[in-house]
């Protein structure tokens, strides 16, 4: 993917305002800010001014040190790469923001759905047990149902 300043960056992912769990790697937790803006810009293949603009537009919010220095996490780098992909696809920053918001909402709904499906399976198992207990209490026949 070519970032807005023409540098090529590999990889594609689902991104989001707060990117999904990142690799963590040597930098530690995926949401711990460890990279200075210059390093983040080099790692994702874009300019520091672009990253500052993305922050002004609300596309990401890096951690800050007590002195106010930006620190970017693995999740922030994932989001920056996703921004580059979306820009390459022709979206403007307002469109990129909306896509990132929708992707984040979609991830949340997917997680909710997964939890509900698991809960539904538990309820089905409980229901099977209750039916078995009811059948036994009725003397083993289902004719009274």
Tab-separated table of C-alpha atoms in Angstrom:
chain	number	residue	atom	x	y	z
A	1	UNK	CA	0.000	0.000	0.000
A	2	UNK	CA	1.328	3.446	-0.760
A	3	UNK	CA	0.870	5.969	1.996
A	4	UNK	CA	-0.107	9.525	1.150
A	5	UNK	CA	3.529	10.580	0.746
A	6	UNK	CA	4.291	7.782	-1.744
A	7	UNK	CA	6.135	5.330	0.526
A	8	UNK	CA	5.084	1.703	0.124
A	9	UNK	CA	3.927	-0.251	3.167
A	10	UNK	CA	2.900	-3.904	3.134
A	11	UNK	CA	-0.025	-5.461	4.948
A	12	UNK	CA	-3.743	-5.040	5.297
A	13	UNK	CA	-6.031	-5.532	8.291
A	14	UNK	CA	-9.375	-4.457	9.700
A	15	UNK	CA	-8.021	-1.362	11.496
A	16	UNK	CA	-10.393	0.804	13.475
A	17	UNK	CA	-10.209	3.786	15.784
A	18	UNK	CA	-8.693	1.532	18.364
A	19	UNK	CA	-7.210	-1.244	16.328
A	20	UNK	CA	-7.931	-4.834	17.209
A	21	UNK	CA	-5.371	-6.675	19.311
A	22	UNK	CA	-1.972	-6.210	17.752
A	23	UNK	CA	1.008	-8.486	17.849
A	24	UNK	CA	2.505	-6.968	20.990
A	25	UNK	CA	5.951	-8.202	19.944
A	26	UNK	CA	9.060	-6.817	21.570
A	27	UNK	CA	7.346	-3.520	22.297
A	28	UNK	CA	5.027	-5.111	24.874
A	29	UNK	CA	1.279	-4.763	25.041
A	30	UNK	CA	-0.486	-3.736	21.834
A	31	UNK	CA	-1.968	-0.667	23.514
A	32	UNK	CA	1.125	0.620	25.330
A	33	UNK	CA	2.628	3.695	23.682
A	34	UNK	CA	6.323	3.137	23.071
A	35	UNK	CA	7.189	4.704	19.699
A	36	UNK	CA	8.040	8.353	19.135
A	37	UNK	CA	6.291	10.014	16.195
A	38	UNK	CA	9.442	9.838	14.051
A	39	UNK	CA	9.719	6.081	14.579
A	40	UNK	CA	5.988	5.538	14.031
A	41	UNK	CA	6.129	7.526	10.795
A	42	UNK	CA	9.071	5.475	9.550
A	43	UNK	CA	7.486	2.159	10.544
A	44	UNK	CA	4.229	2.849	8.690
A	45	UNK	CA	5.751	4.750	5.776
A	46	UNK	CA	4.134	8.157	6.173
A	47	UNK	CA	5.175	11.614	7.297
A	48	UNK	CA	5.047	12.983	10.808
A	49	UNK	CA	2.802	15.838	9.638
A	50	UNK	CA	0.338	13.292	8.255
A	51	UNK	CA	0.201	11.567	11.633
A	52	UNK	CA	-0.375	14.891	13.405
A	53	UNK	CA	-3.184	15.661	10.939
A	54	UNK	CA	-4.796	12.257	11.602
A	55	UNK	CA	-4.737	13.022	15.316
A	56	UNK	CA	-6.290	16.474	14.748
A	57	UNK	CA	-9.065	14.803	12.718
A	58	UNK	CA	-9.723	12.319	15.529
A	59	UNK	CA	-8.506	9.223	13.684
A	60	UNK	CA	-6.268	8.136	16.557
A	61	UNK	CA	-5.200	9.360	19.977
A	62	UNK	CA	-1.686	8.375	21.005
A	63	UNK	CA	-0.574	8.242	24.600
A	64	UNK	CA	1.396	11.209	25.849
A	65	UNK	CA	4.271	11.414	28.285
A	66	UNK	CA	4.094	13.766	31.263
A	67	UNK	CA	5.960	16.262	29.074
A	68	UNK	CA	3.382	15.958	26.278
A	69	UNK	CA	5.413	13.844	23.837
A	70	UNK	CA	3.317	11.517	21.699
A	71	UNK	CA	3.917	7.791	22.156
A	72	UNK	CA	2.434	5.378	19.616
A	73	UNK	CA	1.475	1.784	20.393
A	74	UNK	CA	1.344	-1.287	18.161
A	75	UNK	CA	-2.425	-0.709	17.902
A	76	UNK	CA	-1.785	2.882	16.782
A	77	UNK	CA	0.599	1.604	14.098
A	78	UNK	CA	-2.078	-0.825	12.923
A	79	UNK	CA	-4.563	2.038	12.708
A	80	UNK	CA	-2.061	4.218	10.833
A	81	UNK	CA	-1.515	1.452	8.290
A	82	UNK	CA	-5.272	1.075	7.858
A	83	UNK	CA	-5.589	4.829	7.319
A	84	UNK	CA	-2.988	4.568	4.558
A	85	UNK	CA	-4.905	1.734	2.863
A	86	UNK	CA	-8.158	3.696	2.973
A	87	UNK	CA	-6.497	6.845	1.627
A	88	UNK	CA	-5.005	4.787	-1.198
A	89	UNK	CA	-8.507	3.546	-2.000
A	90	UNK	CA	-9.575	7.153	-2.572
A	91	UNK	CA	-11.298	8.087	0.689
A	92	UNK	CA	-10.806	11.504	2.225
A	93	UNK	CA	-10.069	11.847	5.949
A	94	UNK	CA	-13.747	12.256	6.830
A	95	UNK	CA	-14.483	9.011	4.967
A	96	UNK	CA	-11.555	7.281	6.630
A	97	UNK	CA	-12.853	8.336	10.047
A	98	UNK	CA	-16.314	6.965	9.271
A	99	UNK	CA	-14.909	3.643	8.012
A	100	UNK	CA	-12.746	3.281	11.129
A	101	UNK	CA	-15.762	4.007	13.350
A	102	UNK	CA	-17.887	1.469	11.478
A	103	UNK	CA	-15.152	-1.169	11.641
A	104	UNK	CA	-14.771	-0.622	15.390
A	105	UNK	CA	-18.550	-0.890	15.845
A	106	UNK	CA	-18.585	-4.045	13.714
A	107	UNK	CA	-15.870	-5.623	15.867
A	108	UNK	CA	-17.898	-4.806	18.972
A	109	UNK	CA	-21.048	-6.319	17.498
A	110	UNK	CA	-19.135	-9.413	16.401
A	111	UNK	CA	-17.818	-9.867	19.939
A	112	UNK	CA	-21.314	-9.353	21.356
A	113	UNK	CA	-22.721	-11.892	18.903
A	114	UNK	CA	-20.046	-14.427	19.835
A	115	UNK	CA	-20.910	-14.002	23.509
A	116	UNK	CA	-24.624	-14.337	22.820
A	117	UNK	CA	-24.048	-17.486	20.757
A	118	UNK	CA	-22.071	-19.034	23.592
A	119	UNK	CA	-24.801	-18.069	26.067
A	120	UNK	CA	-27.434	-19.521	23.720
A	121	UNK	CA	-25.585	-22.853	23.681
A	122	UNK	CA	-25.548	-22.852	27.481
A	123	UNK	CA	-29.298	-22.171	27.538
A	124	UNK	CA	-29.911	-25.005	25.079
A	125	UNK	CA	-27.946	-27.385	27.285
A	126	UNK	CA	-29.944	-26.226	30.322
A	127	UNK	CA	-33.166	-26.685	28.354
A	128	UNK	CA	-32.191	-30.238	27.390
A	129	UNK	CA	-31.502	-31.006	31.048
A	130	UNK	CA	-34.811	-29.540	32.149
A	131	UNK	CA	-36.695	-31.520	29.507
A	132	UNK	CA	-34.957	-34.675	30.668
A	133	UNK	CA	-35.876	-33.889	34.295
A	134	UNK	CA	-39.474	-33.149	33.319
A	135	UNK	CA	-39.733	-36.388	31.378
A	136	UNK	CA	-38.422	-38.313	34.365
A	137	UNK	CA	-40.839	-36.522	36.689
A	138	UNK	CA	-43.760	-37.429	34.435
A	139	UNK	CA	-42.837	-41.060	34.530
A	140	UNK	CA	-40.896	-41.183	31.281
A	141	UNK	CA	-43.659	-40.307	28.837
A	142	UNK	CA	-43.994	-37.288	26.610
A	143	UNK	CA	-47.700	-37.817	25.957
A	144	UNK	CA	-48.745	-35.189	28.525
A	145	UNK	CA	-46.935	-32.352	26.714
